[in-house]
Tab-separated table of C-alpha atoms and ligand atoms in Angstrom:
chain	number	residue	atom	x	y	z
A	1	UNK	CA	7.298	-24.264	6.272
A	2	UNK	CA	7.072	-21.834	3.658
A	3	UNK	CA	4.432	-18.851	3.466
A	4	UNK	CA	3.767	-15.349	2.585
A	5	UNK	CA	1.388	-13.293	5.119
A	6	UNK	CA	0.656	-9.856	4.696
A	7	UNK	CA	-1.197	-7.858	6.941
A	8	UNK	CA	-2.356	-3.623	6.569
A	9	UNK	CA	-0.986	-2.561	10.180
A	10	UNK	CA	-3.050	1.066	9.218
A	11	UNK	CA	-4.830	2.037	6.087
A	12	UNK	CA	-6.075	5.700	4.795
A	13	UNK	CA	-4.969	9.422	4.977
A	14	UNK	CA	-4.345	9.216	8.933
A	15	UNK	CA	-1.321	6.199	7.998
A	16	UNK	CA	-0.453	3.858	6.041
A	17	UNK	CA	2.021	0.631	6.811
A	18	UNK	CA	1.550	-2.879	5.617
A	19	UNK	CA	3.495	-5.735	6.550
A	20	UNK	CA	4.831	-8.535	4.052
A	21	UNK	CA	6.552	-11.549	6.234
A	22	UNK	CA	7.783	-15.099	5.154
A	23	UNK	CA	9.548	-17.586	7.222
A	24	UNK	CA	12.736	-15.631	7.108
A	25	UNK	CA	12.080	-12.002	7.057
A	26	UNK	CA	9.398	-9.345	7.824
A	27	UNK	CA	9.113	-5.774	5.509
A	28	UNK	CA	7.154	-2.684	6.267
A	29	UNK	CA	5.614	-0.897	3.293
A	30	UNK	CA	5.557	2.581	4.188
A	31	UNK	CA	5.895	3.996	7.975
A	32	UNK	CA	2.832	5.857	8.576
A	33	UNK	CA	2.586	4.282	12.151
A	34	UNK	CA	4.216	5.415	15.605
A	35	UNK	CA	7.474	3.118	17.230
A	36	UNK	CA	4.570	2.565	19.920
A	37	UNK	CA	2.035	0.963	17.270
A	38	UNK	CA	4.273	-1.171	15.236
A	39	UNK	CA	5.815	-2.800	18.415
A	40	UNK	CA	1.979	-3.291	19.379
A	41	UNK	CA	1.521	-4.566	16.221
A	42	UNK	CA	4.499	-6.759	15.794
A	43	UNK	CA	3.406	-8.439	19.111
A	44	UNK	CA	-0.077	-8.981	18.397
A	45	UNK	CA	1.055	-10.572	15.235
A	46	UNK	CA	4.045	-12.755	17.179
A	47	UNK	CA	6.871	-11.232	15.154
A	48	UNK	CA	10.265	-10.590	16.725
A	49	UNK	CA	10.954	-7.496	15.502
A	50	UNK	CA	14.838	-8.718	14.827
A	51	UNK	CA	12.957	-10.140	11.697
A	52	UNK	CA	12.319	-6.759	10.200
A	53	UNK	CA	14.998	-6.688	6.886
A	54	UNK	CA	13.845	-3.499	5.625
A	55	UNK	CA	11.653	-0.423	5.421
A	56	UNK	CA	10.261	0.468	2.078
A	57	UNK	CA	8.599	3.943	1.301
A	58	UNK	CA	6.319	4.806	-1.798
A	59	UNK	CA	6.718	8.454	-1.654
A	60	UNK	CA	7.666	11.354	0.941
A	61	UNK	CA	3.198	12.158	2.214
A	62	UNK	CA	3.150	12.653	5.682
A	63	UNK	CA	0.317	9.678	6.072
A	64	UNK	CA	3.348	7.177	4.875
A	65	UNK	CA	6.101	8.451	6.814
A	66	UNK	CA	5.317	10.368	9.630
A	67	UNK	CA	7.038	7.504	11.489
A	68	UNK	CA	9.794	6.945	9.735
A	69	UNK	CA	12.581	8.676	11.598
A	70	UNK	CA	11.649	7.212	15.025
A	71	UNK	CA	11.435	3.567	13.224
A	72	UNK	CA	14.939	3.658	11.521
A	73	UNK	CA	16.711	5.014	14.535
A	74	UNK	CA	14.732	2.539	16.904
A	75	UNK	CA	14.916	-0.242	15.187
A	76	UNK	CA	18.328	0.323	12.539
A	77	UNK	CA	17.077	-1.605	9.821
A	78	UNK	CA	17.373	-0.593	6.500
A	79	UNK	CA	15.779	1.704	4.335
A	80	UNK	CA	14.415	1.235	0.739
A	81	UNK	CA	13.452	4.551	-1.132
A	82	UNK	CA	14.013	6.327	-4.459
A	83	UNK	CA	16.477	9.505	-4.296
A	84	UNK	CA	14.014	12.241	-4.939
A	85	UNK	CA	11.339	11.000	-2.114
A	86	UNK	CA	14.640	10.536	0.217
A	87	UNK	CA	15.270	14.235	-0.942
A	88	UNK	CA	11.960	15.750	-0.124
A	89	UNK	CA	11.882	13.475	3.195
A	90	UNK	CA	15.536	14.929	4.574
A	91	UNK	CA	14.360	17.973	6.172
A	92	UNK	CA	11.753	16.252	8.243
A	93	UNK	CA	13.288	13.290	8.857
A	94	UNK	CA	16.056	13.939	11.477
A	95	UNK	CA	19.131	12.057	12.156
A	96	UNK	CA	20.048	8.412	11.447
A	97	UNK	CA	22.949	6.261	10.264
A	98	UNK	CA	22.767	7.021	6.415
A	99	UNK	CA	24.355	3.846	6.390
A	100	UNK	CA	20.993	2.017	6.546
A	101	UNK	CA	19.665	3.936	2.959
A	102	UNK	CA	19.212	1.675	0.065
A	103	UNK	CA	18.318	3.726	-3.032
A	104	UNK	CA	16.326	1.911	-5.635
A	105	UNK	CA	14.689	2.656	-9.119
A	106	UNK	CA	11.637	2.254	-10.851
A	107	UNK	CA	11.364	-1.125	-12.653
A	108	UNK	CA	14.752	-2.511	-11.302
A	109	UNK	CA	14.047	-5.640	-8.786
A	110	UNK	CA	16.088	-6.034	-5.645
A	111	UNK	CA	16.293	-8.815	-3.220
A	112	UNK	CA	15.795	-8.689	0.441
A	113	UNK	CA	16.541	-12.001	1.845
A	114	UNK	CA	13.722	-14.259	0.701
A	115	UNK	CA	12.043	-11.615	-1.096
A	116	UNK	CA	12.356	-10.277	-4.984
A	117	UNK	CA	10.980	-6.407	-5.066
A	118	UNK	CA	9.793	-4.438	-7.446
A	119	UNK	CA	9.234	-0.829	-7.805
A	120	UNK	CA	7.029	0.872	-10.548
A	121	UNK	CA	6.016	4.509	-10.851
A	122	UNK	CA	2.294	5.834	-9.803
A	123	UNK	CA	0.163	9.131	-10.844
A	124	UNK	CA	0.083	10.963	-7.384
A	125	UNK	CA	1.554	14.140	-6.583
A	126	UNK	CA	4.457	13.643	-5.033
A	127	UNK	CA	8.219	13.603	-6.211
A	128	UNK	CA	8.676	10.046	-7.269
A	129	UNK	CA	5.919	7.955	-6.330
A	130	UNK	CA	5.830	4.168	-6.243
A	131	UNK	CA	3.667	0.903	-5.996
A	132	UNK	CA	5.693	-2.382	-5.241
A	133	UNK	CA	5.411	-5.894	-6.239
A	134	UNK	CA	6.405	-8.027	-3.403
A	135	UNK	CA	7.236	-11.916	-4.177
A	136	UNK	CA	9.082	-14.718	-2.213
A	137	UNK	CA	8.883	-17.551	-4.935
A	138	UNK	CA	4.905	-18.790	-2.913
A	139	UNK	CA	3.449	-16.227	-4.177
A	140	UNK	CA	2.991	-12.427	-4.531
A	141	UNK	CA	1.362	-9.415	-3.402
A	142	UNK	CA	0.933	-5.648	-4.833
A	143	UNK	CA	0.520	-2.488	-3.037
A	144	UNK	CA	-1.159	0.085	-5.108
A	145	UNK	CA	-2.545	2.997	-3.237
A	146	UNK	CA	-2.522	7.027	-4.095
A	147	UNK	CA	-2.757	7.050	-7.475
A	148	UNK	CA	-4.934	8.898	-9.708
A	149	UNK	CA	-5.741	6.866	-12.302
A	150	UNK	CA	-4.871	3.446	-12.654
A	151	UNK	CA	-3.060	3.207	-16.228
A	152	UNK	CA	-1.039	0.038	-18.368
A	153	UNK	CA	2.083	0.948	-16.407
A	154	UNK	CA	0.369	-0.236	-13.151
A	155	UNK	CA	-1.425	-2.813	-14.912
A	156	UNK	CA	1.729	-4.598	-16.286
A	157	UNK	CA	3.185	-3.831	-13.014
A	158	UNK	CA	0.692	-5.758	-11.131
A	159	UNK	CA	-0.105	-8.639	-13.681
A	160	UNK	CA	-1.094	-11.656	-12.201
A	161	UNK	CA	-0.268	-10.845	-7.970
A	162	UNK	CA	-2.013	-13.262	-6.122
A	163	UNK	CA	-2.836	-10.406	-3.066
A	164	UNK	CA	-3.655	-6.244	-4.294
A	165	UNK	CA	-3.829	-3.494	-1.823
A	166	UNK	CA	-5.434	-1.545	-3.909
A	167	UNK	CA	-7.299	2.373	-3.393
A	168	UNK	CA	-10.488	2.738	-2.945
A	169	UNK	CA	-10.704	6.447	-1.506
A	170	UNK	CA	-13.516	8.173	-2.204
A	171	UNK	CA	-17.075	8.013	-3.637
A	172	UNK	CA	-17.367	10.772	-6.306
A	173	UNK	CA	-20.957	12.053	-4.676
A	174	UNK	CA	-19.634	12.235	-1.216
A	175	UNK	CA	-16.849	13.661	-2.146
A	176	UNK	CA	-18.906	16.407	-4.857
A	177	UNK	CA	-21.348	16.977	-1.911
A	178	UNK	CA	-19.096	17.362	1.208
A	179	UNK	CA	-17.321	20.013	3.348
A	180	UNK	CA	-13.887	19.820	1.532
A	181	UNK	CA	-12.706	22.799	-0.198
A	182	UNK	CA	-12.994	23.043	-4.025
A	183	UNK	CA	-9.321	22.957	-4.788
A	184	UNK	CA	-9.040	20.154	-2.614
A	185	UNK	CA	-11.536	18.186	-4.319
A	186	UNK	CA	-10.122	18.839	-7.287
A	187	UNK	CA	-6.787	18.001	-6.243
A	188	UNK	CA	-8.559	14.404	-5.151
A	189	UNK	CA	-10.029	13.568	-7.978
A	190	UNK	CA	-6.967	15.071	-10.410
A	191	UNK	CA	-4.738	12.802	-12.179
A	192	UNK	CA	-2.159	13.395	-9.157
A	193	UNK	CA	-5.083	12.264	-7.207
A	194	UNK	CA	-6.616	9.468	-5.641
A	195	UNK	CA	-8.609	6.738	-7.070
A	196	UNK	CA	-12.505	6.659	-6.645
A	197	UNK	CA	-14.464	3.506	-6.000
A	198	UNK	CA	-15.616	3.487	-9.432
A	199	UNK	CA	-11.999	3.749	-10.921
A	200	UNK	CA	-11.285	1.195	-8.522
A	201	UNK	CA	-13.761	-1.210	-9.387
A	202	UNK	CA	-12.356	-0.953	-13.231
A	203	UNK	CA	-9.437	-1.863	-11.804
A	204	UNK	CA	-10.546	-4.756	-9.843
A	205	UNK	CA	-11.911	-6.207	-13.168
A	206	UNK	CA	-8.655	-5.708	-15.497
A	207	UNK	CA	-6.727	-7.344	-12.289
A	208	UNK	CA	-9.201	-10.808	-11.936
A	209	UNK	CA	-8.346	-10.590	-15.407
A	210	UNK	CA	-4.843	-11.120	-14.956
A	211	UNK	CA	-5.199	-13.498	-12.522
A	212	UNK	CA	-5.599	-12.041	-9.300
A	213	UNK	CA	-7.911	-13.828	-6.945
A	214	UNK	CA	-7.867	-11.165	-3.415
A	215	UNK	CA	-7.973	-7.328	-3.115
A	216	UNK	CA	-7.839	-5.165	-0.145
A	217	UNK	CA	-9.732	-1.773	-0.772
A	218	UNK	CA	-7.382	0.564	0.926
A	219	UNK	CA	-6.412	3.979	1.907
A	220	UNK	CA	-9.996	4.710	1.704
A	221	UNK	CA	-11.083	8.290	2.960
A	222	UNK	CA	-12.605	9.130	6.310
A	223	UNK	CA	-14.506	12.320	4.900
A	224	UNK	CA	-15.599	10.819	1.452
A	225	UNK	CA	-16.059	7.234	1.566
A	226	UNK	CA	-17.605	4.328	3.630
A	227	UNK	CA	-16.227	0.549	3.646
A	228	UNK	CA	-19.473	-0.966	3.252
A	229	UNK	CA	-20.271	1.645	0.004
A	230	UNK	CA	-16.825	1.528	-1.431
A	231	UNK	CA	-17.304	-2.912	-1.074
A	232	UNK	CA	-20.657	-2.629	-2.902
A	233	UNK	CA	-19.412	-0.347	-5.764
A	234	UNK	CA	-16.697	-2.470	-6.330
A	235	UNK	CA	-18.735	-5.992	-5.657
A	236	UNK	CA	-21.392	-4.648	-7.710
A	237	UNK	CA	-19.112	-4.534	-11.288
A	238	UNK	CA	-17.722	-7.673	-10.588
A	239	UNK	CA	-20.639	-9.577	-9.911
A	240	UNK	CA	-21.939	-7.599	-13.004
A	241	UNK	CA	-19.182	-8.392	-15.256
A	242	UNK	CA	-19.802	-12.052	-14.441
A	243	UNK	CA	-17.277	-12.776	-11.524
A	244	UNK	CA	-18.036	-15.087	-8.643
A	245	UNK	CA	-17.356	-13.735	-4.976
A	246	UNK	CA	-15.660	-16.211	-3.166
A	247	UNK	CA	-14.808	-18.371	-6.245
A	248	UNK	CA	-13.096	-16.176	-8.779
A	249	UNK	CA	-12.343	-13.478	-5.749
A	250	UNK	CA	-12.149	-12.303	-2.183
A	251	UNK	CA	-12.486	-8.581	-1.699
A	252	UNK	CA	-11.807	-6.745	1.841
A	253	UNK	CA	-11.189	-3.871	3.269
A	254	UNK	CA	-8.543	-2.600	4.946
A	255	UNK	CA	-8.569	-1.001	8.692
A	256	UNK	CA	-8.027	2.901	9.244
A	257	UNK	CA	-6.947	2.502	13.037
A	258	UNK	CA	-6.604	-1.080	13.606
A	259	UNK	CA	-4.472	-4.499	11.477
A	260	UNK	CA	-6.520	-5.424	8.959
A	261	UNK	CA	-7.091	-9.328	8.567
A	262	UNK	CA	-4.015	-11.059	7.352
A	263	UNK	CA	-3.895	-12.456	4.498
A	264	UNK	CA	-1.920	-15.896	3.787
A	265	UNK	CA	-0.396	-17.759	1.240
A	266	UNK	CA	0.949	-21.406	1.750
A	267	UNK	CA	3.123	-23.807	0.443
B	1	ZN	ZN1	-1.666	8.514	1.348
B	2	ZN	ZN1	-0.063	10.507	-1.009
């Protein structure tokens, strides 16, 4: 049988990893989980992890790749990243067979197995960053998170996904009112930022737009943000706008410490 699942295995500034599997192959976006959790998670999710074709990293932050090293020399599967974030990542990294590196640009799709990729460049400060378009001829899903604005490059990038991981990070009064140093705040809310729940929510509305039925609020912030406030920002403009929950859409969020709900697609 054919299908597309996806599942966040972690979500916010503590890590971030989301799995995209078919019938033939399993990917991790981003490794921002310990060897320990994603065999946990593998298992709890009955996936062999032979089936992992490939890791894929949007850019070089610690909360996306603090696993890395231990997964690639655990598990020897091979690595998808762009060459500056693979150049910023070296000296932390340690040692494994730079046979497994796959280096891939913006805008160019690759294949893994069953699966057509697609890279395309983000706001955020880091060297290179990158959201993905992930597709396996069912369907598709987009993973957009640490960004600080959300401009036509991601919109044409993500035009017409059937599943969005999409951030949600902070509330702009939380964030204006909490403990979090000025620069930091203003690093956050910078154009090299994050995306707020408001930002995200206008978002949201270009996306249903362009066809996209379910969104995952991700990679939202422990200090600055709650899941229930960041799903009523974003419900609210919807519903304003004149969308339909549970008819034109399905908004979630996803976990900080735990897998999210999985999400499926089905021929
Ligand atoms: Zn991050
Ligand atoms: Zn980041």
């Amino acid at each position: 049988m054919k299908y597309l699942k996806t599942c966040a295995l972690r979500s916010g500034s503590s890590g971030n990893s989301i799995l995209v599997s078919s019938a033939h192959s399993t990917l991790l976006f981003d490794a921002g989980i310990t060897g320990k959790g994603l065999a946990h998670a593998l298992e709890k999710l009955c996936l062999n992890p032979d089936r992992l074709k490939g890791i894929l990293i949007t850019h070089e932050h610690w909360d996306h790749t603090s696993g890395l090293g231990v997964l690639l020399r655990r598990y020897k599967v091979p690595l998808y990243i762009n060459k500056d974030t693979l150049r910023a990542l070296s000296p932390s990294i340690g040692k494994f067979d730079p046979n497994l590196i796959n280096i891939f640009h913006s805008w160019e799709e690759f294949q893994i197995d069953d699966f057509a990729i697609k890279p395309f460049p983000v706001s955020h400060d880091a060297e290179d960053p990158v959201g993905f378009t992930v597709s396996n001829g069912l369907g598709s899903v987009g993973i957009c998170t640490d960004l600080g604005y959300a401009d036509e490059t991601v919109y044409q990038a993500l035009r017409g996904v059937d599943i969005c991981y999409l951030e949600a990070n902070y509330d702009p009064e939380l964030l204006k009112v909490g403990s979090y140093p000025l620069y930091l705040k203003e690093r956050i809310a910078g154009h090299k930022g994050h995306l707020s729940n408001d930002e995200c929510a206008r978002a949201c509305l270009r996306l249903l737009e362009q066809g996209t039925e379910r969104i995952i609020l991700s990679h939202l912030s422990n200090e600055n943000n709650f899941p229930h406030l960041a799903l009523l920002t974003v419900n609210d403009a919807l519903v304003e706008a004149g969308a339909n929950e549970g008819i034109d859409y399905k908004l979630l969020t996803a976990r900080r410490y735990d897998l999210s709900e999985t999400q499926e697609l089905k021929a």
